[in-house]
Amino acid sequence: MITLRAIAQRTWPATISRLRLSFAGRVFVLALVLRLLPVLLTARLGIGLDDMFQYDMLARSLVTGNGYRWYAQPDLYTISHYIQFDLSSVPYDPKGIPTSYRAPLYPAFLALIYAISGLEWRFFAARLAQALLGATLAPLTYWIARRIAGTSRDSEELQGTYKAPRGPGVPIPLKEGNAEKLAALIVALYPWLVLFPLGLATENLFTPLLALAILALLRAGESGSLRDWALAGVALGLATLTRSIIVGFVPLAVLLVPKNRLRGGLILLGCVAALTLPWAYRNTRLHGQLTFVENNLGTNLYLGYHPQGTGTFQFGISLDLVPILDDAERNRRGIEAALGFIRDDPGRVPYLIVRKLGYFWGLEKRPFVYFYSNNYLGHWPDALLALALVGLCLPFVLLMPLAIIGVLQPFSPPASTGNKQGARLLIALILYFAGAYALILAEERYHLPLIPFLAAFAAWGAAQVLNRKRQSSQRRSLWHPALALGLIALLLLNWGLELHRDAPKLAAMFGPDGNRIGTDY
C-alpha cells in the first residue's frame, strides 16, 4: 500500500534538487543576502522623515488596540516642539485621531511585525521583513522578463528542458538566451532596492505587490486563466490599499490583457472592489462625505502647483496644511488652493508638468543627500562620499538608455518572437505612473516601483545592442533609433540640469562640516 510518507520520500528529493538548481531560487538568495547586510549593520538605526514617523504612529496605534489613529498624546507632545497643531478642528482623544490620510495596508503590515517582535526592536524587525519582501523582486523580475521575451514555458521550465529559440529574428542573443537572468540580477544588485528596506516606506510593500500583479496579468494574457485574473485582482487590490494611485491602472489592465477579457476583467474588478470598498466605506463614514482609500490628494496637489513650488516635495510649503488635523478639511483646502493656483496662472501648468517629469526620472540621490547632510551617517572622507554618490546614481544612468531601446523594440521591425502584448502592458504601466505623478506631485523615488519592469526592458535592450550585427541585413525602421536617441538626450539633459541645480548643495557636502549642513528633504 502506497502511503503519504512513501510518496513524500519519492518526490521531495527531486523537488528539492530542482529548487537548488533553479536560477530564480539562487537570485532570490543573492538578493536576500545583499539586503540583509545593511539591515544587520544598522540594527539600532532609528527613523527619519515625516512619512516614517506617521507610518510608525499608525502601526503602534493598531498594535496597541487603539485603531487606525495617529498623533496620540505622547506623539503630539513630541511633534508640537516643531509644529503647532490646530486641535480646535477635531474632537481630540488622547489615544489619537482617527485618520484617512494614509492608505492602511502598509501600517497594518508594520503592526503585524510589531506584534511579533515587540516595540523595542520594531524597526529592526520591520527591516528584516522588508528585506525578505524586497528579495522576492529578483525572481519576480526573472519570471516577468521571461514572459516579455517570449521564452517562458511553465511545464518545460519546471523540468529544466526548455531552451530559448535561436535565429536572426530572436532578440535574445545573450548567452543561452538568458537576458531574463540579466534583468533579475539588475534588480538583485540595484543599490536603492538593496538599501530601501532600511526605510519605513510604502515602496517596500507596494513594489512586490505590483510586480506580482503584472506577472499574473502576463500569465492571464497567455492562458486566459481565471485564476490568474483573480490573482492579479487580489494583488492590485492590495497594492491600491498600499498606494491608491495604482487604481487608475486597473481599467487599463483589463483593456490590455486580451484573453478571456470579459469574465477575467469582471473577476479582477470584483477582487479590487472587494478589497478596497470596505475601507472606502469606513473613510466615508468617518468624514461624512465620499472618500476613497486615502485622503491626501489635496496636500499633494497643493505642493504640486504652489506658486513658490517647482512640482516636487518642499519642506517649507509642506507645513502649510499640516496643522489641520481634520483630514477632510485639509484635503478640501488643498484642492481648492491648487485649483486657485491653476486659475491664477494657467500658463505655468505645462512648465510644472515638465518639471515633475524631470523629478520623476531624476537621479537617485535625494534620500542620501538628506540623511548625510543631517548627520545621520557621520562624516565621510571625500573619496568615500564621491563613491557613494556615483554608486547610487550610476546604475539608473546606465539602466535607462538600455530600457528605452527595449521599450521601443515591440514597435520596431523586424518582428520578433517577443511577447508584444505583454510588453505593451508594461509600457502602459510606465506611462501611466509617470503621467499620474506629473499631474500631481513627483519625486525620483516614485519611479522605484518601475525598476523591475525597466530592468526587463533594459535586458531586452542590451540584447538588441549585442545583436545589431545579426540584424544588419534586415529591414530597419528609422524612427526607432531616432526616437531612442531623442529620449536618451532628454534624460541626459534632465540629469545635467539637475546636477547644475544641486551643485552648491553637493559642493557643501564635501566641505569639512558637510554632514551638518542640514539640507531639507
XYZ file of C-alpha atoms in Angstrom:
521
model
C 0.000 0.000 0.000
C 1.369 3.387 -1.013
C 1.437 5.800 1.913
C 1.833 9.567 2.016
C 5.226 9.062 3.609
C 6.357 6.879 0.697
C 5.129 9.423 -1.820
C 6.979 12.204 0.020
C 10.191 10.184 0.127
C 9.986 9.643 -3.622
C 9.039 13.175 -4.669
C 10.653 15.593 -2.214
C 14.327 14.893 -3.092
C 13.655 15.605 -6.774
C 11.715 18.727 -5.915
C 14.449 19.989 -3.607
C 17.058 19.211 -6.258
C 15.170 21.285 -8.846
C 14.837 24.134 -6.380
C 18.556 24.068 -5.687
C 19.298 24.288 -9.404
C 16.696 26.964 -10.052
C 18.093 30.315 -11.099
C 15.081 32.036 -9.536
C 15.950 30.466 -6.190
C 19.610 31.398 -6.452
C 18.918 35.012 -7.406
C 16.446 35.268 -4.520
C 19.139 34.126 -2.070
C 21.620 36.613 -3.565
C 19.117 39.462 -3.298
C 18.206 38.498 0.263
C 21.828 38.355 1.451
C 22.571 41.754 -0.073
C 19.511 43.303 1.591
C 20.191 41.710 4.956
C 23.727 43.086 5.152
C 22.775 46.783 5.594
C 19.909 45.777 7.904
C 22.246 43.797 10.177
C 24.876 46.543 10.109
C 22.311 49.149 11.242
C 20.422 47.092 13.810
C 19.871 50.065 16.145
C 19.262 52.699 13.477
C 16.258 54.943 14.123
C 13.980 56.548 11.541
C 13.808 59.921 9.838
C 11.376 61.877 7.632
C 7.750 62.694 8.455
C 6.357 59.793 6.420
C 8.232 57.255 8.507
C 7.039 58.758 11.793
C 3.457 58.745 10.534
C 3.573 55.093 9.453
C 5.135 54.174 12.786
C 2.444 56.074 14.712
C -0.331 54.308 12.828
C 1.261 50.885 13.295
C 1.763 51.433 17.039
C -1.845 52.542 17.390
C -3.046 49.378 15.646
C -0.854 47.031 17.643
C -1.907 48.587 20.963
C -5.596 48.183 20.092
C -6.439 51.868 19.602
C -7.480 51.511 15.980
C -6.310 53.431 12.943
C -5.295 56.641 14.697
C -2.316 58.951 14.773
C -0.983 61.808 16.892
C -1.704 60.165 20.236
C -0.846 62.404 23.151
C 2.843 61.353 23.546
C 3.442 61.726 19.789
C 1.582 65.016 19.651
C 3.686 66.369 22.517
C 6.926 65.372 20.773
C 5.964 66.851 17.418
C 4.455 70.018 18.903
C 8.003 71.258 19.531
C 8.262 71.679 15.746
C 4.658 72.120 14.534
C 1.716 73.821 16.233
C -1.426 71.807 15.526
C -4.968 73.186 15.427
C -6.797 70.949 17.917
C -9.996 73.003 17.657
C -10.913 71.399 14.323
C -11.297 67.861 15.748
C -12.600 66.279 18.965
C -9.196 65.313 20.342
C -8.791 61.941 22.061
C -5.521 61.203 23.913
C -5.483 57.818 22.126
C -5.105 59.663 18.844
C -7.173 60.992 15.963
C -8.918 58.601 13.524
C -7.418 59.302 10.127
C -7.838 58.515 6.446
C -4.746 60.405 5.284
C -2.604 57.311 4.709
C -3.584 54.100 2.935
C -3.979 51.345 5.538
C -2.135 48.253 4.338
C 1.465 49.302 4.977
C 0.755 50.456 8.567
C -1.146 47.172 9.073
C 1.883 45.270 7.759
C 4.123 47.129 10.223
C 1.641 46.465 13.033
C 1.806 42.735 12.320
C 5.605 42.858 12.533
C 5.464 44.937 15.738
C 3.051 42.443 17.311
C 5.536 39.644 16.690
C 8.738 41.480 17.603
C 7.597 43.831 20.333
C 8.044 47.599 20.172
C 11.621 47.827 21.419
C 13.084 46.137 18.325
C 10.291 47.076 15.942
C 12.408 48.941 13.383
C 14.938 46.128 13.094
C 12.165 43.539 12.762
C 10.380 45.609 10.115
C 13.607 45.942 8.138
C 14.193 42.203 8.253
C 10.694 41.590 6.909
C 11.165 44.260 4.252
C 14.473 42.719 3.187
C 12.673 39.413 2.673
C 9.902 41.103 0.673
C 12.383 43.090 -1.380
C 14.353 39.967 -2.268
C 11.258 38.496 -3.957
C 11.553 41.192 -6.622
C 14.520 39.409 -8.204
C 12.717 36.142 -9.075
C 9.537 38.071 -9.923
C 11.548 40.151 -12.397
C 13.056 36.975 -13.836
C 9.617 35.491 -14.484
C 8.263 38.774 -15.872
C 11.251 39.167 -18.202
C 10.840 35.589 -19.470
C 7.285 36.350 -20.457
C 8.172 39.648 -22.098
C 10.936 37.931 -24.082
C 8.552 35.155 -25.101
C 10.782 32.414 -23.663
C 8.569 31.223 -20.816
C 7.154 27.701 -20.913
C 5.898 26.720 -17.465
C 5.992 22.947 -17.809
C 9.326 22.875 -19.627
C 10.797 25.428 -17.222
C 9.831 23.236 -14.268
C 11.562 20.267 -15.861
C 14.558 22.330 -16.857
C 14.311 21.211 -20.515
C 13.253 24.446 -22.197
C 15.798 26.101 -24.495
C 15.302 29.601 -25.860
C 14.769 29.875 -29.626
C 17.649 30.897 -31.872
C 17.822 32.752 -35.134
C 18.337 36.207 -36.634
C 14.876 37.396 -35.629
C 15.186 36.420 -31.972
C 16.014 39.423 -29.757
C 17.764 37.386 -27.037
C 21.387 36.919 -28.132
C 22.837 36.830 -24.621
C 24.436 33.569 -23.551
C 21.919 30.722 -23.803
C 19.107 33.219 -24.364
C 19.210 34.385 -20.753
C 18.500 38.095 -20.968
C 15.880 37.459 -18.284
C 18.695 36.442 -15.926
C 20.365 39.782 -16.528
C 17.105 41.547 -15.621
C 16.858 39.595 -12.364
C 20.481 40.320 -11.483
C 19.954 44.041 -12.123
C 17.144 44.037 -9.569
C 19.081 41.868 -7.101
C 22.080 44.223 -7.221
C 20.311 47.572 -7.701
C 21.664 49.847 -4.916
C 18.453 51.625 -3.931
C 16.474 48.401 -3.929
C 19.157 46.933 -1.659
C 19.003 49.896 0.730
C 15.285 50.709 0.688
C 14.330 48.106 3.337
C 16.071 50.406 5.843
C 13.265 52.955 5.491
C 9.675 52.740 6.629
C 8.209 53.457 3.207
C 5.317 52.025 1.214
C 7.608 51.047 -1.674
C 8.770 48.076 0.385
C 5.289 46.520 0.194
C 3.864 48.193 -2.895
C 6.642 47.195 -5.319
C 6.416 43.395 -4.761
C 2.613 43.570 -4.928
C 2.761 45.478 -8.208
C 5.293 43.036 -9.679
C 3.117 40.099 -8.618
C 0.066 41.732 -10.215
C 1.896 42.300 -13.501
C 3.196 38.727 -13.541
C -0.342 37.420 -13.005
C -1.659 39.673 -15.788
C 1.025 38.418 -18.162
C 0.093 34.842 -17.311
C -3.584 35.668 -17.830
C -2.724 37.195 -21.194
C -1.092 33.932 -22.264
C -3.618 31.414 -20.929
C -6.786 33.341 -20.111
C -6.804 31.535 -16.752
C -9.448 32.945 -14.416
C -7.197 32.008 -11.507
C -4.505 34.336 -12.865
C -7.092 37.064 -13.380
C -8.169 36.635 -9.755
C -4.559 36.679 -8.504
C -3.955 39.892 -10.441
C -7.104 41.395 -8.898
C -6.068 40.481 -5.369
C -2.546 41.851 -5.894
C -3.845 45.087 -7.447
C -6.423 45.456 -4.672
C -3.745 45.073 -2.009
C -1.474 47.441 -3.948
C -4.299 50.006 -4.006
C -4.628 49.656 -0.223
C -0.904 50.435 -0.055
C -0.764 53.303 -2.550
C -4.059 54.225 -4.127
C -2.630 55.899 -7.234
C -2.422 52.482 -8.911
C -6.234 52.149 -9.030
C -6.343 54.178 -12.252
C -4.302 51.487 -13.968
C -6.860 48.765 -13.199
C -9.211 49.512 -16.160
C -6.179 49.849 -18.445
C -5.044 46.390 -17.362
C -8.438 44.934 -18.288
C -8.306 46.544 -21.725
C -4.731 45.441 -22.445
C -4.996 41.769 -21.453
C -6.730 40.074 -24.383
C -7.599 36.531 -23.335
C -10.871 35.857 -21.517
C -11.220 39.614 -21.039
C -14.914 39.752 -20.173
C -15.037 37.157 -17.419
C -11.466 37.751 -16.305
C -11.914 41.517 -16.220
C -15.049 41.188 -14.120
C -13.210 38.930 -11.680
C -10.261 41.348 -11.500
C -12.508 44.369 -10.923
C -14.532 42.419 -8.369
C -11.416 41.475 -6.397
C -10.155 45.062 -6.376
C -13.562 46.351 -5.299
C -13.981 43.702 -2.590
C -10.636 44.657 -1.058
C -10.849 48.449 -1.312
C -14.512 49.385 -0.882
C -14.815 48.310 2.780
C -12.023 50.716 3.703
C -13.516 53.410 1.478
C -16.818 52.895 3.318
C -15.011 53.292 6.654
C -13.410 56.547 5.474
C -16.694 57.827 4.048
C -18.446 57.241 7.363
C -15.564 58.854 9.236
C -15.831 62.119 7.289
C -19.484 62.092 6.260
C -18.521 62.501 2.612
C -17.347 60.250 -0.201
C -13.733 59.247 0.481
C -11.601 56.533 -1.101
C -8.636 54.598 0.329
C -6.558 57.637 1.333
C -7.226 61.322 1.656
C -4.001 63.132 0.770
C -4.682 64.270 -2.800
C -5.327 67.838 -1.651
C -1.966 68.062 0.109
C -0.122 66.684 -2.918
C -1.881 68.996 -5.368
C -1.183 71.943 -3.099
C 2.524 71.105 -3.150
C 2.490 70.294 -6.853
C 1.000 73.626 -8.001
C 2.069 76.089 -5.305
C 3.365 79.371 -6.822
C 6.625 79.042 -4.887
C 6.999 75.331 -5.651
C 8.596 73.503 -8.547
C 6.394 70.401 -8.630
C 8.152 68.307 -6.009
C 8.016 67.967 -2.219
C 9.370 71.078 -0.494
C 9.597 71.150 3.261
C 8.542 74.742 3.950
C 5.454 74.600 1.746
C 4.516 71.197 3.121
C 3.971 72.704 6.583
C 1.149 74.967 5.395
C -1.568 72.308 5.710
C -0.027 70.015 8.334
C -1.555 71.807 11.376
C -5.060 70.943 10.108
C -5.848 67.617 11.779
C -9.244 67.111 10.130
C -8.296 65.082 7.047
C -11.401 66.026 5.067
C -10.923 69.743 5.769
C -7.213 69.562 4.907
C -7.994 67.774 1.662
C -10.712 70.279 0.734
C -8.486 73.286 1.391
C -5.610 71.743 -0.545
C -7.723 71.029 -3.629
C -9.358 74.471 -3.549
C -5.985 76.180 -3.196
C -4.450 74.126 -6.020
C -7.338 74.948 -8.344
C -6.879 78.591 -7.421
C -3.159 78.426 -8.260
C -4.019 76.921 -11.662
C -6.688 79.548 -12.413
C -4.375 82.390 -11.431
C -1.554 81.218 -13.705
C -2.699 78.534 -16.191
C 0.330 79.108 -18.392
C 2.558 77.739 -15.638
C 0.894 74.309 -15.671
C 2.817 72.901 -18.695
C 6.066 74.106 -17.134
C 5.220 72.348 -13.875
C 4.302 69.122 -15.657
C 7.663 69.124 -17.437
C 9.433 69.810 -14.135
C 7.542 66.962 -12.467
C 8.540 64.568 -15.235
C 12.107 65.697 -14.673
C 11.855 64.963 -10.949
C 10.170 61.613 -11.586
C 13.037 60.473 -13.823
C 15.679 62.224 -11.717
C 18.919 60.852 -10.297
C 18.521 58.679 -7.207
C 20.466 60.757 -4.725
C 17.917 62.779 -2.730
C 17.486 60.455 0.305
C 21.249 60.004 0.665
C 21.897 63.757 0.423
C 19.285 64.385 3.122
C 20.482 61.738 5.567
C 24.182 62.502 5.085
C 23.813 66.285 5.333
C 21.735 65.924 8.519
C 24.441 63.835 10.228
C 22.580 60.519 10.282
C 25.652 58.823 8.793
C 28.504 60.775 10.362
C 31.352 62.380 8.403
C 32.774 60.518 5.424
C 36.067 61.120 3.590
C 35.616 62.886 0.262
C 36.616 59.814 -1.737
C 34.057 57.616 0.039
C 31.348 60.274 -0.311
C 32.007 60.630 -4.045
C 31.996 56.857 -4.461
C 28.650 56.614 -2.660
C 27.028 59.291 -4.826
C 28.332 57.765 -8.049
C 27.403 54.261 -6.908
C 23.832 55.328 -6.138
C 23.289 57.369 -9.313
C 25.205 55.450 -11.971
C 23.021 52.292 -12.129
C 19.961 54.340 -13.108
C 22.021 56.282 -15.657
C 23.111 53.005 -17.254
C 19.723 51.344 -16.938
C 17.537 53.950 -18.612
C 19.159 54.147 -22.089
C 19.014 50.361 -22.444
C 15.431 50.354 -21.120
C 14.445 52.933 -23.752
C 15.872 50.718 -26.501
C 13.985 47.755 -25.057
C 10.732 49.695 -24.670
C 10.759 50.736 -28.324
C 11.533 47.238 -29.628
C 7.900 45.953 -29.771
C 7.061 48.758 -32.214
C 10.057 48.292 -34.485
C 10.669 45.742 -37.248
C 11.872 43.102 -37.727
C 9.126 41.141 -35.991
C 10.496 39.147 -33.092
C 9.346 36.237 -31.006
C 8.872 38.540 -28.036
C 5.546 38.945 -26.235
C 4.439 42.256 -27.731
C 1.125 42.353 -25.902
C 2.893 41.792 -22.582
C 5.483 44.428 -23.433
C 2.736 46.926 -24.195
C 1.112 46.208 -20.841
C 4.365 47.143 -19.107
C 4.803 50.205 -21.304
C 1.275 51.333 -20.416
C 2.095 50.923 -16.715
C 5.271 53.008 -17.057
C 3.462 55.766 -18.966
C 0.548 55.721 -16.526
C 2.807 56.003 -13.496
C 4.899 58.836 -14.913
C 1.819 60.674 -16.216
C -0.149 60.377 -12.982
C 2.667 61.794 -10.883
C 3.351 64.501 -13.482
C -0.206 65.726 -12.915
C 0.069 65.669 -9.114
C 3.498 65.721 -7.450
C 6.751 63.953 -8.313
C 9.967 62.757 -6.718
C 12.629 60.436 -8.069
C 11.732 57.723 -5.538
C 8.323 57.418 -7.180
C 9.899 55.618 -10.139
C 11.376 52.936 -7.875
C 8.400 50.526 -8.265
C 9.073 50.572 -12.015
C 12.685 49.367 -11.731
C 11.802 45.643 -12.168
C 9.966 46.407 -15.425
C 12.652 48.804 -16.615
C 15.216 46.099 -15.857
C 13.293 43.641 -18.040
C 13.299 46.148 -20.902
C 16.954 47.027 -20.281
C 17.926 43.368 -20.624
C 15.947 43.237 -23.850
C 17.635 46.469 -24.958
C 21.071 45.014 -24.178
C 20.111 42.034 -26.326
C 19.300 44.376 -29.219
C 22.619 46.208 -28.897
C 24.584 42.951 -28.832
C 22.530 41.562 -31.713
C 22.866 44.528 -34.031
C 25.243 42.735 -36.433
C 22.868 39.818 -36.811
C 20.094 42.238 -37.679
C 22.174 44.280 -40.142
C 20.709 42.542 -43.181
C 17.111 43.011 -42.023
C 14.813 45.929 -42.712
C 15.069 48.589 -40.033
C 12.825 51.436 -39.029
C 14.491 54.834 -38.948
C 12.130 56.263 -36.343
C 13.127 53.632 -33.764
C 16.791 54.684 -33.289
C 15.908 58.347 -33.804
C 13.281 58.305 -31.061
C 15.572 56.306 -28.767
C 18.387 58.814 -29.211
C 15.983 61.705 -28.646
C 14.657 60.274 -25.388
C 18.155 59.451 -24.159
C 19.256 63.003 -24.981
C 16.320 64.388 -22.958
C 17.299 62.230 -19.992
C 20.918 63.376 -20.178
C 19.749 66.993 -20.368
C 17.480 66.453 -17.367
C 20.274 64.916 -15.298
C 22.718 67.642 -16.337
C 20.290 70.378 -15.293
C 19.654 68.569 -12.012
C 23.359 68.374 -11.205
C 23.786 72.040 -12.115
C 20.852 72.991 -9.859
C 22.169 70.935 -6.939
C 25.842 71.818 -7.427
C 26.047 74.263 -4.443
C 24.440 71.701 -2.127
C 26.687 68.892 -3.341
C 29.780 71.081 -3.044
C 28.838 71.960 0.548
C 28.564 68.260 1.375
C 32.230 67.836 0.523
C 33.223 70.563 2.974
C 34.659 69.944 6.453
C 31.164 70.085 8.012
C 29.283 68.674 5.038
C 27.485 66.166 7.215
C 25.961 69.002 9.282
C 24.727 71.465 6.653
C 21.140 70.297 7.309
C 19.533 70.326 3.879
C 15.764 69.923 3.655
C 14.359 66.821 2.017
